PDB file of C-alpha atoms in Angstrom:
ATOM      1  CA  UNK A  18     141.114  10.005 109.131  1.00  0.00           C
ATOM      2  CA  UNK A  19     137.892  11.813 108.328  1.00  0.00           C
ATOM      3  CA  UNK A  20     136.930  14.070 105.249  1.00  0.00           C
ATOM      4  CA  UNK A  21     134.840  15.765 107.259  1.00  0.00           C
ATOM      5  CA  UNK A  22     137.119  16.674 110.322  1.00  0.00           C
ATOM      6  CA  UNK A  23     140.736  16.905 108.996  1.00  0.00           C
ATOM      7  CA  UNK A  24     142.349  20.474 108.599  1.00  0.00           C
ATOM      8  CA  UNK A  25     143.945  21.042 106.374  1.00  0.00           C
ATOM      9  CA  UNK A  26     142.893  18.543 103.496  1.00  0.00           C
ATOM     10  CA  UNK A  27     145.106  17.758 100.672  1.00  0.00           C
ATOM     11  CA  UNK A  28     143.509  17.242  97.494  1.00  0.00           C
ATOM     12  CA  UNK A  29     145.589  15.966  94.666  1.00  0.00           C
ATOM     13  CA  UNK A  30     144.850  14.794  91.068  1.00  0.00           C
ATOM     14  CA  UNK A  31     147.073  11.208  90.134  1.00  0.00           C
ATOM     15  CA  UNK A  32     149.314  12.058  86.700  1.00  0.00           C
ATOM     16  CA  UNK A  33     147.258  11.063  83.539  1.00  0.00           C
ATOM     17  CA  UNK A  34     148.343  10.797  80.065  1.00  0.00           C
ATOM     18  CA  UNK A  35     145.481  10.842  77.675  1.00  0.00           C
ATOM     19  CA  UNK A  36     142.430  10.182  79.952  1.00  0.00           C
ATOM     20  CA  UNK A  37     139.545  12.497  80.745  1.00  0.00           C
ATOM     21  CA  UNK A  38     138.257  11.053  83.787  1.00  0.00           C
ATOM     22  CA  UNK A  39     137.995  12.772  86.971  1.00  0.00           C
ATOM     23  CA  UNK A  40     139.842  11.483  89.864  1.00  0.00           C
ATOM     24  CA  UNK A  41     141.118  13.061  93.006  1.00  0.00           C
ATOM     25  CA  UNK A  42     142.843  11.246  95.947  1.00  0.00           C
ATOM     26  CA  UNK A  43     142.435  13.726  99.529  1.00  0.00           C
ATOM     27  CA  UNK A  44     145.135  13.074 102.132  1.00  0.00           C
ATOM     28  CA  UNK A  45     145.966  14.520 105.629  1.00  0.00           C
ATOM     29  CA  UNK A  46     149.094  16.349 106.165  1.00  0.00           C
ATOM     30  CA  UNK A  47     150.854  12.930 107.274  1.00  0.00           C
ATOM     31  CA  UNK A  48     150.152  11.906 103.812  1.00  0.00           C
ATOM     32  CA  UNK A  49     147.671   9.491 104.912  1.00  0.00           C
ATOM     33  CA  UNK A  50     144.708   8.833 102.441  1.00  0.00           C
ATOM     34  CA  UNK A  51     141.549   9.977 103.823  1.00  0.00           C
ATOM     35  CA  UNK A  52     139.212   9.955 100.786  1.00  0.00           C
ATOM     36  CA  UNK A  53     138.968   9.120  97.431  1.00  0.00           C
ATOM     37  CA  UNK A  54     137.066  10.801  94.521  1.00  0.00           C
ATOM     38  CA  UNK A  55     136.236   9.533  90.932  1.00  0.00           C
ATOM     39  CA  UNK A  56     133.583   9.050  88.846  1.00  0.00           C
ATOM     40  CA  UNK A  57     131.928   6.323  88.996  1.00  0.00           C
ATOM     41  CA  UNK A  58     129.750   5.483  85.898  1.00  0.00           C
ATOM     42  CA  UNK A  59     131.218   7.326  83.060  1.00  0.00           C
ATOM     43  CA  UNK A  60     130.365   5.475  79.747  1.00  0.00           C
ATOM     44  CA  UNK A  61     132.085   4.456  76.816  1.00  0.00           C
ATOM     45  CA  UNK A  62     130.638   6.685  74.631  1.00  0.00           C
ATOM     46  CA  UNK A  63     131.329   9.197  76.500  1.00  0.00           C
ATOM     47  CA  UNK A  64     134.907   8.844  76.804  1.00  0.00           C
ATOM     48  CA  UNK A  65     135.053   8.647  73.125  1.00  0.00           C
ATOM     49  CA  UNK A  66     133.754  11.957  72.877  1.00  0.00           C
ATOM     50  CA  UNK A  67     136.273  13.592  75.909  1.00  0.00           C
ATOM     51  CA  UNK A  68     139.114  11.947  73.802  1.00  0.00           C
ATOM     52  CA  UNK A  69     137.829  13.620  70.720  1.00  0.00           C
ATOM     53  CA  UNK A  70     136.502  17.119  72.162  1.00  0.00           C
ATOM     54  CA  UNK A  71     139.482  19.757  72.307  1.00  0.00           C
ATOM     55  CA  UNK A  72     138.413  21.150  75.599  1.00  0.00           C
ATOM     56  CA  UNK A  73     135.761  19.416  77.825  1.00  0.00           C
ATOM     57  CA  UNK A  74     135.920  21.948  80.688  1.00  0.00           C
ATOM     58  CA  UNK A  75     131.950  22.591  79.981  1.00  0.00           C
ATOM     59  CA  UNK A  76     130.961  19.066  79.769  1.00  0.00           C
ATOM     60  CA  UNK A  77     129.664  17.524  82.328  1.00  0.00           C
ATOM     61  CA  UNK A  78     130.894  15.988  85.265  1.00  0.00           C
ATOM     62  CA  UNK A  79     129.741  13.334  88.686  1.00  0.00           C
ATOM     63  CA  UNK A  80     132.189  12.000  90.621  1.00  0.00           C
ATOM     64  CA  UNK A  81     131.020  10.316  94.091  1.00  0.00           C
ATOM     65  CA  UNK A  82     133.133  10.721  97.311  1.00  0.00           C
ATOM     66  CA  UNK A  83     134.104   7.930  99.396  1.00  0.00           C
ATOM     67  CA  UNK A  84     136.273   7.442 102.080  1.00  0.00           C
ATOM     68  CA  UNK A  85     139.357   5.972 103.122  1.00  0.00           C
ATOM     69  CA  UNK A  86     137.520   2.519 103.609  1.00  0.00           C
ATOM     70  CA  UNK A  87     135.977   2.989 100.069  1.00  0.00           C
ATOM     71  CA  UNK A  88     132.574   3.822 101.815  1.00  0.00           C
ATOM     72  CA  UNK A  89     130.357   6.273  99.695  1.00  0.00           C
ATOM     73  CA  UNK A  90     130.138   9.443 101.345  1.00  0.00           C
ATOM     74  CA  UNK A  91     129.478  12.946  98.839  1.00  0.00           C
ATOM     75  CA  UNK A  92     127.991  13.007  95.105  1.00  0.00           C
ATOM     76  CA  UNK A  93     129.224  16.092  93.523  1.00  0.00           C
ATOM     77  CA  UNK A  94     127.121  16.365  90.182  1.00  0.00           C
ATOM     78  CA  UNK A  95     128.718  19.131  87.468  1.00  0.00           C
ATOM     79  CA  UNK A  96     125.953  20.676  84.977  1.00  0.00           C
ATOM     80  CA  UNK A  97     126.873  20.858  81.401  1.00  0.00           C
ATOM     81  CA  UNK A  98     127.392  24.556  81.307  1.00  0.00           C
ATOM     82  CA  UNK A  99     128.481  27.411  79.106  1.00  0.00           C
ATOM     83  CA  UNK A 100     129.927  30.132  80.756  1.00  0.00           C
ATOM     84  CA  UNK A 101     128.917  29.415  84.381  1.00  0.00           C
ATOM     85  CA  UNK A 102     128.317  26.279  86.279  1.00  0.00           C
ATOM     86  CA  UNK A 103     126.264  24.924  89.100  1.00  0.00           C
ATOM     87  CA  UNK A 104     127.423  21.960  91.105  1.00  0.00           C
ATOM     88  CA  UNK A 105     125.082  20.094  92.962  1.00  0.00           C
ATOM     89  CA  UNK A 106     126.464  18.638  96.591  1.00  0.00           C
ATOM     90  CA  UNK A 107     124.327  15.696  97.562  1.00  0.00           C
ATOM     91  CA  UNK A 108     124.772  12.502  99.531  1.00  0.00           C
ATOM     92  CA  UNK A 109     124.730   9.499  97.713  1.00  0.00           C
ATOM     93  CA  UNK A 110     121.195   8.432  96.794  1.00  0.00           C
ATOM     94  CA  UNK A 111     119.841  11.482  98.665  1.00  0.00           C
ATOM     95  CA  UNK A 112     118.211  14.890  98.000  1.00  0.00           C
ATOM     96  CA  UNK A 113     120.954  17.643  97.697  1.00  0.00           C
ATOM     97  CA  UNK A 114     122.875  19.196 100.403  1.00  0.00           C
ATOM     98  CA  UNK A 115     123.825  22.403  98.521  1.00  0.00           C
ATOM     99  CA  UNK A 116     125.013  23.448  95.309  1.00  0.00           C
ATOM    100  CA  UNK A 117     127.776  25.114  94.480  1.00  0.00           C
ATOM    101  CA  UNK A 118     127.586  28.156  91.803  1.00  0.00           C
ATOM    102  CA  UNK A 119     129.739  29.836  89.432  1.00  0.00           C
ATOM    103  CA  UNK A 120     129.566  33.384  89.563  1.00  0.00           C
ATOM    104  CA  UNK A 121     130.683  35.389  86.889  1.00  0.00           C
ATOM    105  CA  UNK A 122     133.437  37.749  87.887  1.00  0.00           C
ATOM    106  CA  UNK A 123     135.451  39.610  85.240  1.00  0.00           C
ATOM    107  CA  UNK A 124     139.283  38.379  85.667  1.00  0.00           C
ATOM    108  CA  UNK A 125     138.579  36.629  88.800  1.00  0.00           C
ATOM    109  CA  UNK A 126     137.104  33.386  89.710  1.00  0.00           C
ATOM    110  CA  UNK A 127     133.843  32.921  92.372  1.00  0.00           C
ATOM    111  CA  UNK A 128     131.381  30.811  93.491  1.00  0.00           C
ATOM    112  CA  UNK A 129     127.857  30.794  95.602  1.00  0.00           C
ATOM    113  CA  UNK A 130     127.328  28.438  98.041  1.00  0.00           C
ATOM    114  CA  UNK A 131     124.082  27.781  98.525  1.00  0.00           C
ATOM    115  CA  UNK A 132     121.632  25.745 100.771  1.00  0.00           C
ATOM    116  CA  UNK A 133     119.068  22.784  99.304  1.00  0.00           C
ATOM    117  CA  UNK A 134     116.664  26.274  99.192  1.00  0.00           C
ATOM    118  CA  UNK A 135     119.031  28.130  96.813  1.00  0.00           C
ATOM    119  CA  UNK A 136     119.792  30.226  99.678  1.00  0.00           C
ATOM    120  CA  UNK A 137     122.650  32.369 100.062  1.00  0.00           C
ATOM    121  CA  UNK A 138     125.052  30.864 102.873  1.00  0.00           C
ATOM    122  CA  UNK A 139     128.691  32.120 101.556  1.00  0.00           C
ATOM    123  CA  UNK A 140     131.036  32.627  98.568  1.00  0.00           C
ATOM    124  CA  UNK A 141     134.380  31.829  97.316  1.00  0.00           C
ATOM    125  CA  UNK A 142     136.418  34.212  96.123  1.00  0.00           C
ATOM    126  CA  UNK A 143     139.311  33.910  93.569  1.00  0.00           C
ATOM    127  CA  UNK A 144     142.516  35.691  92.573  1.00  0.00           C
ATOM    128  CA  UNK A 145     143.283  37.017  89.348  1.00  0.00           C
ATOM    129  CA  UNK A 146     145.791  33.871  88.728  1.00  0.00           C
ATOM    130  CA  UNK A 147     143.161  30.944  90.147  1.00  0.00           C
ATOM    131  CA  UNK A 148     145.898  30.082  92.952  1.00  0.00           C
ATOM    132  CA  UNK A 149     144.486  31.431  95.896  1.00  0.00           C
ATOM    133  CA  UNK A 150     140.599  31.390  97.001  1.00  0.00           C
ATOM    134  CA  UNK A 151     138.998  32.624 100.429  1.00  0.00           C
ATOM    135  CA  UNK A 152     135.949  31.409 101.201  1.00  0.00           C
ATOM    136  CA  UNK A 153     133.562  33.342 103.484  1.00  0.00           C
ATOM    137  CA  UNK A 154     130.362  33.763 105.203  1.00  0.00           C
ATOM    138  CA  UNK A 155     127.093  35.243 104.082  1.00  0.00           C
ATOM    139  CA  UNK A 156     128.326  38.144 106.949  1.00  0.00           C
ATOM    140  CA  UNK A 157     131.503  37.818 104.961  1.00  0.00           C
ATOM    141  CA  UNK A 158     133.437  36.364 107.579  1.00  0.00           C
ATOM    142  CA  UNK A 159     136.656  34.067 106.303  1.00  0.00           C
ATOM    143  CA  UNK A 160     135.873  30.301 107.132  1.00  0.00           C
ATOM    144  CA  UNK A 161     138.303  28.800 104.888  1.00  0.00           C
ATOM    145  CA  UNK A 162     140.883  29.240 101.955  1.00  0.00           C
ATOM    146  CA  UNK A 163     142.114  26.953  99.139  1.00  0.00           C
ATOM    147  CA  UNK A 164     145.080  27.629  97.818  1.00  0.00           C
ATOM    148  CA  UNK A 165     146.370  25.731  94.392  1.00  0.00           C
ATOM    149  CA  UNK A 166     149.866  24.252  94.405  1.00  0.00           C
ATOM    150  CA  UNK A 167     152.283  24.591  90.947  1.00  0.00           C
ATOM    151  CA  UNK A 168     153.007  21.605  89.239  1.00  0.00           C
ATOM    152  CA  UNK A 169     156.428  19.913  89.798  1.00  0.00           C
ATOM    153  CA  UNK A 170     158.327  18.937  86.657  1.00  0.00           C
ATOM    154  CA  UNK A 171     156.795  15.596  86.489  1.00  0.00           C
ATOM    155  CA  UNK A 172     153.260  17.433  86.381  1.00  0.00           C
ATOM    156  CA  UNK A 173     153.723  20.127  84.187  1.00  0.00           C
ATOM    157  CA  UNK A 174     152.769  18.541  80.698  1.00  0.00           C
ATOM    158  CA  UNK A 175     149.823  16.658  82.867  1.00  0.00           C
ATOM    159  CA  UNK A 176     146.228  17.301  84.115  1.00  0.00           C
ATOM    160  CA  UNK A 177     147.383  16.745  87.615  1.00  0.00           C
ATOM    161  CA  UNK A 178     146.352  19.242  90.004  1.00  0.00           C
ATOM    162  CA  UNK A 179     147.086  19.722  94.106  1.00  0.00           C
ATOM    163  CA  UNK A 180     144.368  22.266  96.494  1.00  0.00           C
ATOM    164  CA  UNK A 181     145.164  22.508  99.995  1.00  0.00           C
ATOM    165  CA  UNK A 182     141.404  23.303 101.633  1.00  0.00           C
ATOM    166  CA  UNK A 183     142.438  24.829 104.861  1.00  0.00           C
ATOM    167  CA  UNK A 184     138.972  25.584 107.089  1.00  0.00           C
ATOM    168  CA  UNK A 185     139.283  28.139 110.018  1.00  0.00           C
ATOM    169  CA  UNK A 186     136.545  26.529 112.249  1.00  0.00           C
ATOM    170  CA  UNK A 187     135.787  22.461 113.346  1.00  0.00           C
ATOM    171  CA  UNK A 188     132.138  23.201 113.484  1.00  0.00           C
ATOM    172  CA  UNK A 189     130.850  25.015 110.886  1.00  0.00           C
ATOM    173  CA  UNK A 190     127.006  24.206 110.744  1.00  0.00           C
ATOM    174  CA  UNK A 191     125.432  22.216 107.967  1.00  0.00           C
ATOM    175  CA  UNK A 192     125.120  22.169 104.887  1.00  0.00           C
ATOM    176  CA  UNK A 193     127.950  25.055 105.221  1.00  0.00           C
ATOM    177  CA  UNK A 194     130.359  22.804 106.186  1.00  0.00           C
ATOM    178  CA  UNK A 195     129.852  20.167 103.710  1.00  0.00           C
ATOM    179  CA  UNK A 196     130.014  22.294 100.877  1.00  0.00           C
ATOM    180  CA  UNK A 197     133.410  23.768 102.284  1.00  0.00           C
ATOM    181  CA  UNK A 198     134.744  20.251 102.028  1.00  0.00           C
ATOM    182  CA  UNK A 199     133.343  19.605  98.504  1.00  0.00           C
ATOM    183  CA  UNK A 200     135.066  23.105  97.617  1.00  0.00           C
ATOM    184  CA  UNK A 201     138.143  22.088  97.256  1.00  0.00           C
ATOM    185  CA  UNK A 202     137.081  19.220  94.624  1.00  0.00           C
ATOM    186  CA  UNK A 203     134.821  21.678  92.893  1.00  0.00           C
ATOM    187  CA  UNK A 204     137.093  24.450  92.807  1.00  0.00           C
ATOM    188  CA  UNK A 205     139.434  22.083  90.192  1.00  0.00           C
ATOM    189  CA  UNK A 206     136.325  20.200  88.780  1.00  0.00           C
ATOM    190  CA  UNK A 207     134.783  23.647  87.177  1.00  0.00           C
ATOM    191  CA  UNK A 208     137.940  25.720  86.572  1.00  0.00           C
ATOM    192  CA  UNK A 209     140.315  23.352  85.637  1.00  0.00           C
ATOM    193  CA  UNK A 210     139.157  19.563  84.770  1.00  0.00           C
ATOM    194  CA  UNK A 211     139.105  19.185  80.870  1.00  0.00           C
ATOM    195  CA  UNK A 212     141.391  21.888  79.886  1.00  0.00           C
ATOM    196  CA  UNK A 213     144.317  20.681  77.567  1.00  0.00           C
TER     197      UNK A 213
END
């Protein structure tokens, strides 16, 4: 029951009516809880201003990763941003592990992943639609996919979301397998999270 070393990893927003706050629960293909994902410190202030903004996706966003015994594990920090955004992947009270860029693609979604040095270590590459992404190598070599679920009926008219992060290899080395794990949570947190 390990964030870290379960394949694949379920990642799956709860329902929410009228709340802007980011929350993801990660569970093993038992449906067993292995991690959950929120932010931590958001203020009131700035919930007043999510509930009043039209579209948030650009604001940003922190949410800290902990795991199935509620013990602090990831910090994934979203930069306010514009037209692309850069994640920073860090342990908690720690120097970063990575970051996480968008890349600007016309019609297609991507990302950089990138080591505490901003160097190049892989990138994930979307489809047209946003469903399906392959991540690969800096050789270009497929290490992983996430693929987005549709909505069932009772999450249609929601912001709930479901990513299935499905890694090819156990032992990827670090910080390139960390920032696959934190993929499939910043995959949703930068495309999706905020849109109404």
């Amino acid at each position: 029951m390990d964030l870290f070393n379960t394949a694949p990893v379920v990642v799956k927003q709860p329902k929410r009516y009228f709340v802007d706050k980011s929350e993801y629960f990660c569970y093993d293909t038992q449906g067993r809880q292995i991690a959950h994902v929120h932010e931590a410190d958001l203020g009131a202030g700035m919930q007043a201003l999510r509930f009043m903004a039209k579209n948030t996706t650009g604001f940003a966003r922190t949410v800290r990763v902990d795991d199935a015994w509620g013990r602090p594990r990831l910090v994934i920090e979203k930069k306010w941003s514009m037209w692309t955004a850069q994640t920073v992947i860090s342990v908690p009270g720690g120097p970063p592990i990575g970051y996480i860029d968008q890349d600007f693609k016309l019609f297609k979604a991507g990302f950089r992943l990138l080591d505490p040095y901003k160097r190049h270590l892989g990138t994930i590459k979307g489809d047209f639609w946003g469903f399906d992404f392959e991540i690969v190598d800096a050789n270009e070599h497929p290490i992983a996919k996430v693929n987005r679920h549709v909505a069932d009926l009772g999450e249609l008219f929601t912001a709930a979301d479901t990513y299935v992060l499905w890694p090819r290899y156990p032992n990827l080395p670090e910080p390139l397998k960390t920032l696959v794990v934190a993929s499939g949570i910043t995959v949703d947190l930068v495309l999706a999270e905020g849109q109404r």
